[in-house]
Amino acid sequence: MSEETLKKTPLHAAHLEAGARMVPFAGYSMPVQYRDGVLKEHLWTRENAGLFDVSHMGQARLRGVSPLSAFEEVTPGDFIGLKPGKQRYSVLLNKKGGIIDDLMAGRPDDDGLFVVVNGACKENDFKVIDAELAGQVRIDRLEDRALMALQGPKAAEVLANHAPDAAKLAFMETAALQAFGVDAIISRSGYTGEDGYEISVPGEAALRIWNTLLADERVRPIGLGARDSLRLEAGLPLYGHDLDETVSPIEAGLGFAVSKKRRDARDFPGASRITAELAGELTRKAVGLKVEGAPAREGAEIADAEGAVVGVITSGGFSPSLGYPIALGFVPPALAAAGTELKVIVRGRAQAAQVVATPFVPHRYVRKV
Amino acid sequence: MRFTKDHEWVSLDGDVATIGITAYAAEQLGDVVFVETPEVGKSVTAGEGLAVVESVKAASDVYAPLSGEVLEANTALAEAPETVNQAPEAEGWFAKVKIADASAYEALMDRAAYDAFLETL
């Protein structure tokens, strides 16, 4: 895709001014890093507060007579039981139980369901939801809204200055409220493993709000490069890499997204496969790996101790917080226990790797306020 | 010192070429977190892989600017890969290669030609 056809977020000019290196991502021109570079941006977010432009993601309201029960037809989550002010992580499933996309869906107010999906998947996601739930829900896309994430241990004290009500939210709570003088939708959630918020605001106010937050010396802009290394350390999967239409939530280690109620009812897409997988009929399982030597990146083969290829790396890189390479990948369940010694094949050579529990770096979510 | 369009540098001492990546390349890569240097005794061919340098984001090949035999690798980079960012055209060298044909060295870009090449990027 040429530069001219790439879409721009409302914060594009701010990125250029901040010295960002822009790359094509999900059809948008997005900042992969700013002047600090990935390593410093990553560590800054772990110690202070990082501000991310994620306006490429798809925001929408699902409205209708009963959008919550309708949404259960395309996901395995308990949305009928979703209380106002709460948000849930979920997956859009195909008929075979494969993941079409992963998403956040919440009730910031009584106006249906507010959903945020991946930028690269959004056109297809809304097409699928529209096709499956036609007549039940109306999808109102919020393309005039920007989305930013404020993440890190200092995010809460920074945001409290601008949106005191947002400070009352706990992890995975969401609210439609007045902040920065506009109608904002703020949730306490993110994609770094840190405490923090995702902040949806009208596009025309985004630049002013972005600059307001950056005026705080605890806040620096963070690019997609560090977003990726932060989420990897947090053990959070990335769609298109760790997740795709062949991967089920059970294989991916996202069993928590298949609610108890729905497991019992077996009324979600791909229920027969997922029920069988829950009963132990699993051929592959996502694991975390601590890698010795060179970073093992996406596509690298995983071998057992005897050298037989048993799996593949789906995301991998150097962990700035830990100082060594880490990876996510699929292996047979028999080799998925923490402590299992495996090999990863990097440029033709076998390197030692050990299965470790994820997250690699502990989450620091604030579950009670 | 001579340079390639792939942003390697070479300095020649007799028939021994010291090879690294340029300050421009180091800046583009960002923070180097891992370096794979070649084994001593390995034969390398101009234009083929000599070493691998990795940033947080990605792995990049470093190509041999000249053909020859690896005499020495900068094993200090294993413990201190950040040297490539701190001193790319000095302590951050990757390998010393005994070359067969010194005329190939003269055929590479000099500093002025490389700087002019960077202007075109």
GROMACS .gro file of C-alpha atoms in nm:
model
  490
    1MET     CA    1   0.000   0.000   0.000
    2SER     CA    2   0.150   0.333  -0.099
    3GLU     CA    3   0.195   0.623   0.140
    4GLU     CA    4  -0.085   0.817  -0.028
    5THR     CA    5  -0.351   0.555   0.035
    6LEU     CA    6  -0.265   0.500   0.400
    7LYS     CA    7  -0.520   0.642   0.640
    8LYS     CA    8  -0.413   0.886   0.908
    9THR     CA    9  -0.535   0.903   1.266
   10PRO     CA   10  -0.634   1.244   1.413
   11LEU     CA   11  -0.294   1.239   1.589
   12HIS     CA   12  -0.084   1.198   1.275
   13ALA     CA   13   0.065   1.549   1.285
   14ALA     CA   14   0.160   1.506   1.651
   15HIS     CA   15   0.352   1.189   1.571
   16LEU     CA   16   0.551   1.358   1.295
   17GLU     CA   17   0.627   1.652   1.522
   18ALA     CA   18   0.749   1.415   1.794
   19GLY     CA   19   0.998   1.257   1.553
   20ALA     CA   20   0.810   0.932   1.508
   21ARG     CA   21   0.918   0.675   1.254
   22MET     CA   22   0.593   0.602   1.070
   23VAL     CA   23   0.509   0.261   0.925
   24PRO     CA   24   0.206   0.115   0.747
   25PHE     CA   25  -0.005  -0.081   0.995
   26ALA     CA   26  -0.361  -0.205   0.945
   27GLY     CA   27  -0.399   0.037   0.654
   28TYR     CA   28  -0.290   0.336   0.861
   29SER     CA   29   0.032   0.531   0.887
   30MET     CA   30   0.128   0.460   1.249
   31PRO     CA   31   0.423   0.548   1.477
   32VAL     CA   32   0.643   0.242   1.535
   33GLN     CA   33   0.874   0.443   1.759
   34TYR     CA   34   0.958   0.798   1.860
   35ARG     CA   35   1.299   0.950   1.922
   36ASP     CA   36   1.359   0.749   2.241
   37GLY     CA   37   1.344   0.417   2.055
   38VAL     CA   38   1.168   0.093   2.144
   39LEU     CA   39   1.386  -0.007   2.441
   40LYS     CA   40   1.356   0.323   2.630
   41GLU     CA   41   0.988   0.361   2.543
   42HIS     CA   42   0.920   0.013   2.676
   43LEU     CA   43   1.101   0.072   3.005
   44TRP     CA   44   0.944   0.418   3.044
   45THR     CA   45   0.598   0.260   3.027
   46ARG     CA   46   0.693   0.000   3.291
   47GLU     CA   47   0.817   0.274   3.526
   48ASN     CA   48   0.609   0.583   3.447
   49ALA     CA   49   0.327   0.633   3.198
   50GLY     CA   50   0.321   0.578   2.823
   51LEU     CA   51   0.068   0.730   2.584
   52PHE     CA   52  -0.029   0.526   2.277
   53ASP     CA   53  -0.233   0.627   1.973
   54VAL     CA   54  -0.453   0.328   1.892
   55SER     CA   55  -0.707   0.518   1.683
   56HIS     CA   56  -0.666   0.262   1.405
   57MET     CA   57  -0.870   0.018   1.614
   58GLY     CA   58  -1.238  -0.028   1.534
   59GLN     CA   59  -1.484   0.133   1.774
   60ALA     CA   60  -1.857   0.074   1.748
   61ARG     CA   61  -2.183   0.067   1.938
   62LEU     CA   62  -2.401  -0.239   1.898
   63ARG     CA   63  -2.756  -0.121   1.947
   64GLY     CA   64  -3.090  -0.296   1.929
   65VAL     CA   65  -3.362  -0.455   2.140
   66SER     CA   66  -3.121  -0.687   2.321
   67PRO     CA   67  -2.767  -0.642   2.193
   68LEU     CA   68  -2.617  -0.829   2.490
   69SER     CA   69  -2.795  -1.156   2.422
   70ALA     CA   70  -2.742  -1.114   2.047
   71PHE     CA   71  -2.366  -1.075   2.099
   72GLU     CA   72  -2.360  -1.417   2.265
   73GLU     CA   73  -2.438  -1.570   1.925
   74VAL     CA   74  -2.094  -1.476   1.793
   75THR     CA   75  -1.886  -1.502   2.112
   76PRO     CA   76  -1.845  -1.752   2.401
   77GLY     CA   77  -1.874  -1.483   2.672
   78ASP     CA   78  -2.146  -1.420   2.927
   79PHE     CA   79  -2.273  -1.089   2.793
   80ILE     CA   80  -2.627  -1.125   2.927
   81GLY     CA   81  -2.462  -1.115   3.270
   82LEU     CA   82  -2.248  -0.811   3.186
   83LYS     CA   83  -2.340  -0.538   3.432
   84PRO     CA   84  -2.341  -0.169   3.346
   85GLY     CA   85  -1.996  -0.022   3.402
   86LYS     CA   86  -1.818  -0.351   3.323
   87GLN     CA   87  -1.610  -0.456   3.024
   88ARG     CA   88  -1.511  -0.799   2.903
   89TYR     CA   89  -1.236  -0.942   2.684
   90SER     CA   90  -1.385  -1.177   2.429
   91VAL     CA   91  -1.333  -1.344   2.093
   92LEU     CA   92  -1.541  -1.344   1.778
   93LEU     CA   93  -1.570  -1.711   1.676
   94ASN     CA   94  -1.628  -1.878   1.342
   95LYS     CA   95  -1.843  -2.190   1.308
   96LYS     CA   96  -1.541  -2.411   1.372
   97GLY     CA   97  -1.453  -2.237   1.697
   98GLY     CA   98  -1.163  -2.049   1.538
   99ILE     CA   99  -1.093  -1.691   1.639
  100ILE     CA  100  -1.201  -1.428   1.384
  101ASP     CA  101  -1.074  -1.154   1.616
  102ASP     CA  102  -1.024  -1.076   1.982
  103LEU     CA  103  -1.195  -0.771   2.127
  104MET     CA  104  -1.314  -0.570   2.423
  105ALA     CA  105  -1.687  -0.521   2.478
  106GLY     CA  106  -1.830  -0.311   2.757
  107ARG     CA  107  -2.122  -0.117   2.894
  108PRO     CA  108  -1.994   0.233   2.969
  109ASP     CA  109  -2.359   0.341   2.988
  110ASP     CA  110  -2.702   0.202   2.895
  111ASP     CA  111  -2.649   0.265   2.524
  112GLY     CA  112  -2.602  -0.089   2.397
  113LEU     CA  113  -2.260  -0.250   2.384
  114PHE     CA  114  -1.942  -0.053   2.314
  115VAL     CA  115  -1.690  -0.272   2.130
  116VAL     CA  116  -1.327  -0.219   2.031
  117VAL     CA  117  -1.174  -0.457   1.776
  118ASN     CA  118  -0.836  -0.485   1.604
  119GLY     CA  119  -0.766  -0.233   1.330
  120ALA     CA  120  -0.654  -0.492   1.076
  121CYS     CA  121  -0.968  -0.700   1.135
  122LYS     CA  122  -1.234  -0.434   1.178
  123GLU     CA  123  -1.389  -0.436   0.830
  124ASN     CA  124  -1.434  -0.812   0.837
  125ASP     CA  125  -1.545  -0.818   1.202
  126PHE     CA  126  -1.829  -0.575   1.148
  127LYS     CA  127  -1.927  -0.755   0.828
  128VAL     CA  128  -1.944  -1.086   1.017
  129ILE     CA  129  -2.137  -0.937   1.310
  130ASP     CA  130  -2.375  -0.766   1.070
  131ALA     CA  131  -2.433  -1.087   0.875
  132GLU     CA  132  -2.481  -1.305   1.183
  133LEU     CA  133  -2.688  -1.063   1.386
  134ALA     CA  134  -2.885  -0.891   1.107
  135GLY     CA  135  -3.222  -0.774   1.237
  136GLN     CA  136  -3.105  -0.807   1.597
  137VAL     CA  137  -2.839  -0.540   1.631
  138ARG     CA  138  -2.745  -0.229   1.445
  139ILE     CA  139  -2.372  -0.158   1.422
  140ASP     CA  140  -2.298   0.211   1.459
  141ARG     CA  141  -1.930   0.255   1.387
  142LEU     CA  142  -1.761   0.540   1.569
  143GLU     CA  143  -1.515   0.636   1.298
  144ASP     CA  144  -1.509   0.998   1.414
  145ARG     CA  145  -1.363   0.896   1.749
  146ALA     CA  146  -0.996   0.860   1.839
  147LEU     CA  147  -0.864   0.605   2.088
  148MET     CA  148  -0.558   0.643   2.305
  149ALA     CA  149  -0.415   0.428   2.580
  150LEU     CA  150  -0.241   0.567   2.889
  151GLN     CA  151  -0.045   0.284   3.047
  152GLY     CA  152   0.196   0.242   3.335
  153PRO     CA  153   0.221   0.269   3.713
  154LYS     CA  154   0.179   0.648   3.701
  155ALA     CA  155  -0.119   0.644   3.460
  156ALA     CA  156  -0.377   0.665   3.740
  157GLU     CA  157  -0.226   0.969   3.912
  158VAL     CA  158  -0.186   1.144   3.575
  159LEU     CA  159  -0.542   1.080   3.461
  160ALA     CA  160  -0.687   1.174   3.801
  161ASN     CA  161  -0.586   1.534   3.725
  162HIS     CA  162  -0.804   1.542   3.415
  163ALA     CA  163  -1.080   1.291   3.482
  164PRO     CA  164  -1.134   1.244   3.858
  165ASP     CA  165  -1.423   1.005   3.793
  166ALA     CA  166  -1.198   0.776   3.591
  167ALA     CA  167  -0.983   0.721   3.898
  168LYS     CA  168  -1.280   0.543   4.058
  169LEU     CA  169  -1.275   0.271   3.791
  170ALA     CA  170  -1.116  -0.064   3.872
  171PHE     CA  171  -0.959  -0.299   3.617
  172MET     CA  172  -1.206  -0.385   3.340
  173GLU     CA  173  -1.456  -0.121   3.448
  174THR     CA  174  -1.572   0.135   3.195
  175ALA     CA  175  -1.765   0.460   3.198
  176ALA     CA  176  -1.901   0.723   2.965
  177LEU     CA  177  -1.808   1.047   3.134
  178GLN     CA  178  -1.705   1.408   3.088
  179ALA     CA  179  -1.327   1.442   3.074
  180PHE     CA  180  -1.106   1.699   2.904
  181GLY     CA  181  -1.431   1.890   2.833
  182VAL     CA  182  -1.565   1.623   2.598
  183ASP     CA  183  -1.779   1.309   2.603
  184ALA     CA  184  -1.523   1.040   2.675
  185ILE     CA  185  -1.552   0.664   2.714
  186ILE     CA  186  -1.282   0.548   2.953
  187SER     CA  187  -1.203   0.196   3.065
  188ARG     CA  188  -0.934   0.080   3.305
  189SER     CA  189  -0.768  -0.171   3.076
  190GLY     CA  190  -0.491  -0.198   2.823
  191TYR     CA  191  -0.244  -0.414   2.637
  192THR     CA  192   0.076  -0.377   2.838
  193GLY     CA  193   0.011  -0.570   3.161
  194GLU     CA  194   0.035  -0.242   3.350
  195ASP     CA  195  -0.236  -0.044   3.521
  196GLY     CA  196  -0.382   0.209   3.280
  197TYR     CA  197  -0.671   0.331   3.072
  198GLU     CA  198  -0.810   0.324   2.722
  199ILE     CA  199  -0.964   0.659   2.637
  200SER     CA  200  -1.208   0.713   2.351
  201VAL     CA  201  -1.268   1.077   2.259
  202PRO     CA  202  -1.410   1.272   1.965
  203GLY     CA  203  -1.150   1.287   1.689
  204GLU     CA  204  -1.152   1.666   1.670
  205ALA     CA  205  -1.049   1.689   2.038
  206ALA     CA  206  -0.787   1.416   2.021
  207LEU     CA  207  -0.486   1.633   1.942
  208ARG     CA  208  -0.559   1.875   2.229
  209ILE     CA  209  -0.608   1.586   2.474
  210TRP     CA  210  -0.294   1.407   2.351
  211ASN     CA  211  -0.090   1.723   2.406
  212THR     CA  212  -0.253   1.786   2.744
  213LEU     CA  213  -0.149   1.441   2.864
  214LEU     CA  214   0.202   1.474   2.719
  215ALA     CA  215   0.248   1.806   2.899
  216ASP     CA  216   0.275   1.597   3.215
  217GLU     CA  217   0.642   1.506   3.258
  218ARG     CA  218   0.545   1.154   3.371
  219VAL     CA  219   0.400   1.083   3.024
  220ARG     CA  220   0.585   1.006   2.702
  221PRO     CA  221   0.452   0.893   2.362
  222ILE     CA  222   0.507   0.524   2.293
  223GLY     CA  223   0.506   0.358   1.951
  224LEU     CA  224   0.379   0.027   1.821
  225GLY     CA  225   0.723  -0.133   1.863
  226ALA     CA  226   0.713  -0.102   2.241
  227ARG     CA  227   0.341  -0.182   2.242
  228ASP     CA  228   0.436  -0.518   2.093
  229SER     CA  229   0.723  -0.591   2.334
  230LEU     CA  230   0.509  -0.483   2.632
  231ARG     CA  231   0.218  -0.708   2.537
  232LEU     CA  232   0.455  -0.997   2.470
  233GLU     CA  233   0.604  -0.967   2.822
  234ALA     CA  234   0.248  -0.955   2.955
  235GLY     CA  235   0.177  -1.281   2.771
  236LEU     CA  236  -0.107  -1.123   2.575
  237PRO     CA  237  -0.168  -1.270   2.228
  238LEU     CA  238  -0.159  -1.060   1.913
  239TYR     CA  239  -0.418  -1.130   1.644
  240GLY     CA  240  -0.268  -1.235   1.311
  241HIS     CA  241   0.033  -1.382   1.491
  242ASP     CA  242  -0.066  -1.581   1.801
  243LEU     CA  243  -0.433  -1.597   1.702
  244ASP     CA  244  -0.599  -1.666   1.368
  245GLU     CA  245  -0.909  -1.835   1.227
  246THR     CA  246  -0.766  -2.183   1.293
  247VAL     CA  247  -0.685  -2.119   1.659
  248SER     CA  248  -0.947  -2.184   1.926
  249PRO     CA  249  -0.960  -1.993   2.255
  250ILE     CA  250  -0.869  -2.312   2.441
  251GLU     CA  251  -0.557  -2.370   2.228
  252ALA     CA  252  -0.465  -2.006   2.280
  253GLY     CA  253  -0.492  -2.028   2.658
  254LEU     CA  254  -0.795  -1.798   2.655
  255GLY     CA  255  -1.027  -2.043   2.829
  256PHE     CA  256  -1.132  -1.765   3.067
  257ALA     CA  257  -1.313  -1.606   2.771
  258VAL     CA  258  -1.540  -1.911   2.747
  259SER     CA  259  -1.771  -1.847   3.041
  260LYS     CA  260  -1.901  -2.117   3.275
  261LYS     CA  261  -2.259  -2.046   3.173
  262ARG     CA  262  -2.178  -2.081   2.804
  263ARG     CA  263  -1.972  -2.398   2.860
  264ASP     CA  264  -2.275  -2.556   3.022
  265ALA     CA  265  -2.511  -2.430   2.752
  266ARG     CA  266  -2.276  -2.518   2.462
  267ASP     CA  267  -2.453  -2.255   2.255
  268PHE     CA  268  -2.166  -2.066   2.091
  269PRO     CA  269  -2.002  -2.109   1.748
  270GLY     CA  270  -1.770  -2.410   1.740
  271ALA     CA  271  -1.907  -2.541   2.071
  272SER     CA  272  -1.851  -2.906   1.980
  273ARG     CA  273  -1.480  -2.852   1.913
  274ILE     CA  274  -1.428  -2.627   2.212
  275THR     CA  275  -1.618  -2.860   2.446
  276ALA     CA  276  -1.400  -3.150   2.328
  277GLU     CA  277  -1.086  -2.943   2.379
  278LEU     CA  278  -1.198  -2.854   2.731
  279ALA     CA  279  -1.243  -3.226   2.795
  280GLY     CA  280  -0.880  -3.284   2.697
  281GLU     CA  281  -0.889  -3.342   2.323
  282LEU     CA  282  -0.631  -3.080   2.248
  283THR     CA  283  -0.356  -3.114   1.985
  284ARG     CA  284  -0.168  -2.792   2.054
  285LYS     CA  285  -0.144  -2.541   2.333
  286ALA     CA  286   0.005  -2.195   2.352
  287VAL     CA  287   0.304  -2.168   2.587
  288GLY     CA  288   0.554  -1.910   2.695
  289LEU     CA  289   0.920  -1.982   2.626
  290LYS     CA  290   1.236  -1.842   2.779
  291VAL     CA  291   1.493  -1.860   2.499
  292GLU     CA  292   1.869  -1.884   2.534
  293GLY     CA  293   2.084  -1.709   2.275
  294ALA     CA  294   1.940  -1.525   1.978
  295PRO     CA  295   1.575  -1.413   1.988
  296ALA     CA  296   1.344  -1.673   1.830
  297ARG     CA  297   1.091  -1.487   1.619
  298GLU     CA  298   0.759  -1.568   1.455
  299GLY     CA  299   0.783  -1.875   1.235
  300ALA     CA  300   1.082  -2.033   1.411
  301GLU     CA  301   1.035  -2.405   1.469
  302ILE     CA  302   1.016  -2.556   1.817
  303ALA     CA  303   1.178  -2.898   1.865
  304ASP     CA  304   1.172  -3.146   2.152
  305ALA     CA  305   1.483  -3.251   2.343
  306GLU     CA  306   1.557  -3.515   2.074
  307GLY     CA  307   1.538  -3.258   1.797
  308ALA     CA  308   1.202  -3.355   1.644
  309VAL     CA  309   0.998  -3.054   1.535
  310VAL     CA  310   0.692  -3.026   1.761
  311GLY     CA  311   0.568  -2.672   1.718
  312VAL     CA  312   0.620  -2.317   1.604
  313ILE     CA  313   0.687  -1.974   1.753
  314THR     CA  314   0.400  -1.731   1.694
  315SER     CA  315   0.559  -1.421   1.852
  316GLY     CA  316   0.904  -1.373   1.986
  317GLY     CA  317   1.160  -1.113   2.065
  318PHE     CA  318   1.390  -0.965   2.320
  319SER     CA  319   1.234  -0.875   2.653
  320PRO     CA  320   1.358  -0.529   2.755
  321SER     CA  321   1.237  -0.578   3.114
  322LEU     CA  322   1.394  -0.922   3.162
  323GLY     CA  323   1.704  -0.879   2.947
  324TYR     CA  324   1.665  -1.205   2.756
  325PRO     CA  325   1.456  -1.335   2.465
  326ILE     CA  326   1.103  -1.462   2.522
  327ALA     CA  327   0.845  -1.611   2.289
  328LEU     CA  328   0.494  -1.747   2.255
  329GLY     CA  329   0.430  -2.057   2.050
  330PHE     CA  330   0.230  -2.375   2.008
  331VAL     CA  331   0.343  -2.716   2.134
  332PRO     CA  332   0.163  -3.047   2.200
  333PRO     CA  333  -0.007  -3.049   2.543
  334ALA     CA  334   0.239  -3.313   2.668
  335LEU     CA  335   0.521  -3.061   2.626
  336ALA     CA  336   0.333  -2.761   2.762
  337ALA     CA  337   0.416  -2.790   3.133
  338ALA     CA  338   0.630  -2.516   3.284
  339GLY     CA  339   0.988  -2.635   3.314
  340THR     CA  340   0.980  -2.852   2.999
  341GLU     CA  341   1.312  -2.824   2.814
  342LEU     CA  342   1.272  -2.764   2.441
  343LYS     CA  343   1.474  -2.628   2.149
  344VAL     CA  344   1.402  -2.344   1.912
  345ILE     CA  345   1.557  -2.343   1.565
  346VAL     CA  346   1.706  -2.005   1.481
  347ARG     CA  347   1.891  -1.969   1.148
  348GLY     CA  348   1.932  -2.344   1.128
  349ARG     CA  349   2.073  -2.391   1.477
  350ALA     CA  350   1.900  -2.543   1.779
  351GLN     CA  351   1.900  -2.323   2.088
  352ALA     CA  352   1.781  -2.415   2.435
  353ALA     CA  353   1.437  -2.294   2.540
  354GLN     CA  354   1.231  -2.364   2.848
  355VAL     CA  355   0.854  -2.353   2.890
  356VAL     CA  356   0.769  -2.089   3.149
  357ALA     CA  357   0.443  -1.959   3.292
  358THR     CA  358   0.298  -1.644   3.142
  359PRO     CA  359   0.282  -1.354   3.196
  360PHE     CA  360   0.659  -1.329   3.171
  361VAL     CA  361   0.639  -0.999   3.360
  362PRO     CA  362   0.367  -0.990   3.631
  363HIS     CA  363   0.051  -0.797   3.554
  364ARG     CA  364  -0.006  -0.495   3.775
  365TYR     CA  365  -0.376  -0.442   3.721
  366VAL     CA  366  -0.565  -0.247   3.987
  367ARG     CA  367  -0.860  -0.472   4.061
  368LYS     CA  368  -0.991  -0.277   4.361
  369VAL     CA  369  -1.006   0.097   4.407
  370MET     CA  370   3.750   0.339   0.552
  371ARG     CA  371   3.518   0.219   0.274
  372PHE     CA  372   3.139   0.167   0.269
  373THR     CA  373   2.866  -0.037   0.101
  374LYS     CA  374   2.510   0.047   0.002
  375ASP     CA  375   2.401  -0.205   0.267
  376HIS     CA  376   2.564   0.023   0.526
  377GLU     CA  377   2.863  -0.187   0.618
  378TRP     CA  378   3.205  -0.026   0.669
  379VAL     CA  379   3.547  -0.177   0.606
  380SER     CA  380   3.888  -0.060   0.715
  381LEU     CA  381   4.192  -0.230   0.568
  382ASP     CA  382   4.523  -0.302   0.743
  383GLY     CA  383   4.750  -0.495   0.506
  384ASP     CA  384   4.528  -0.779   0.388
  385VAL     CA  385   4.306  -0.778   0.699
  386ALA     CA  386   3.969  -0.607   0.665
  387THR     CA  387   3.781  -0.502   0.979
  388ILE     CA  388   3.405  -0.493   0.914
  389GLY     CA  389   3.116  -0.330   1.094
  390ILE     CA  390   2.793  -0.141   1.033
  391THR     CA  391   2.779   0.235   0.987
  392ALA     CA  392   2.648   0.490   1.236
  393TYR     CA  393   2.355   0.543   1.000
  394ALA     CA  394   2.269   0.171   1.008
  395ALA     CA  395   2.301   0.155   1.387
  396GLU     CA  396   2.069   0.454   1.421
  397GLN     CA  397   1.814   0.296   1.187
  398LEU     CA  398   1.824  -0.036   1.372
  399GLY     CA  399   1.770   0.119   1.711
  400ASP     CA  400   1.886  -0.051   2.028
  401VAL     CA  401   2.089  -0.359   1.940
  402VAL     CA  402   2.008  -0.645   2.178
  403PHE     CA  403   2.187  -0.939   2.015
  404VAL     CA  404   2.474  -0.992   1.771
  405GLU     CA  405   2.569  -1.317   1.602
  406THR     CA  406   2.928  -1.301   1.479
  407PRO     CA  407   3.086  -1.552   1.238
  408GLU     CA  408   3.309  -1.841   1.342
  409VAL     CA  409   3.683  -1.802   1.300
  410GLY     CA  410   3.806  -1.985   0.989
  411LYS     CA  411   3.479  -1.946   0.802
  412SER     CA  412   3.506  -1.847   0.434
  413VAL     CA  413   3.285  -1.557   0.345
  414THR     CA  414   3.181  -1.432   0.002
  415ALA     CA  415   3.119  -1.069  -0.082
  416GLY     CA  416   2.749  -0.994  -0.068
  417GLU     CA  417   2.663  -1.295   0.149
  418GLY     CA  418   2.575  -1.306   0.517
  419LEU     CA  419   2.858  -1.237   0.762
  420ALA     CA  420   2.674  -1.164   1.085
  421VAL     CA  421   2.327  -1.100   1.222
  422VAL     CA  422   2.232  -0.801   1.432
  423GLU     CA  423   1.904  -0.789   1.623
  424SER     CA  424   1.708  -0.500   1.766
  425VAL     CA  425   1.404  -0.542   1.993
  426LYS     CA  426   1.190  -0.543   1.678
  427ALA     CA  427   1.374  -0.748   1.419
  428ALA     CA  428   1.680  -0.939   1.298
  429SER     CA  429   1.893  -0.793   1.017
  430ASP     CA  430   2.169  -0.955   0.813
  431VAL     CA  431   2.511  -0.796   0.791
  432TYR     CA  432   2.669  -0.880   0.456
  433ALA     CA  433   3.037  -0.936   0.387
  434PRO     CA  434   3.159  -0.640   0.180
  435LEU     CA  435   3.458  -0.846   0.062
  436SER     CA  436   3.541  -1.215   0.019
  437GLY     CA  437   3.791  -1.384   0.246
  438GLU     CA  438   3.847  -1.589   0.560
  439VAL     CA  439   3.734  -1.486   0.906
  440LEU     CA  440   4.039  -1.433   1.129
  441GLU     CA  441   3.867  -1.296   1.435
  442ALA     CA  442   3.515  -1.215   1.556
  443ASN     CA  443   3.427  -0.945   1.807
  444THR     CA  444   3.308  -1.182   2.077
  445ALA     CA  445   3.277  -0.891   2.323
  446LEU     CA  446   2.951  -0.804   2.144
  447ALA     CA  447   2.788  -1.116   2.292
  448GLU     CA  448   2.802  -0.959   2.638
  449ALA     CA  449   2.770  -0.598   2.524
  450PRO     CA  450   2.563  -0.575   2.205
  451GLU     CA  451   2.491  -0.208   2.287
  452THR     CA  452   2.849  -0.134   2.178
  453VAL     CA  453   2.714  -0.143   1.821
  454ASN     CA  454   2.501   0.164   1.903
  455GLN     CA  455   2.764   0.335   2.116
  456ALA     CA  456   3.060   0.301   1.878
  457PRO     CA  457   2.937   0.149   1.550
  458GLU     CA  458   3.241   0.252   1.348
  459ALA     CA  459   3.498   0.161   1.616
  460GLU     CA  460   3.458  -0.085   1.909
  461GLY     CA  461   3.134  -0.210   1.757
  462TRP     CA  462   3.314  -0.394   1.474
  463PHE     CA  463   3.188  -0.743   1.389
  464ALA     CA  464   3.474  -0.938   1.229
  465LYS     CA  465   3.823  -0.922   1.086
  466VAL     CA  466   3.855  -1.095   0.750
  467LYS     CA  467   4.171  -1.187   0.560
  468ILE     CA  468   4.098  -1.079   0.205
  469ALA     CA  469   4.245  -1.216  -0.117
  470ASP     CA  470   4.186  -0.917  -0.340
  471ALA     CA  471   4.269  -0.569  -0.211
  472SER     CA  472   4.143  -0.409  -0.532
  473ALA     CA  473   3.788  -0.501  -0.431
  474TYR     CA  474   3.836  -0.274  -0.130
  475GLU     CA  475   3.926   0.022  -0.350
  476ALA     CA  476   3.610  -0.039  -0.552
  477LEU     CA  477   3.387   0.031  -0.249
  478MET     CA  478   3.256   0.381  -0.171
  479ASP     CA  479   3.473   0.623   0.019
  480ARG     CA  480   3.330   0.845   0.295
  481ALA     CA  481   3.229   1.125   0.058
  482ALA     CA  482   3.057   0.884  -0.182
  483TYR     CA  483   2.876   0.710   0.107
  484ASP     CA  484   2.761   1.042   0.254
  485ALA     CA  485   2.631   1.139  -0.091
  486PHE     CA  486   2.454   0.801  -0.111
  487LEU     CA  487   2.286   0.865   0.228
  488GLU     CA  488   2.158   1.195   0.093
  489THR     CA  489   1.963   1.003  -0.172
  490LEU     CA  490   1.777   0.785   0.083
   0.00000   0.00000   0.00000
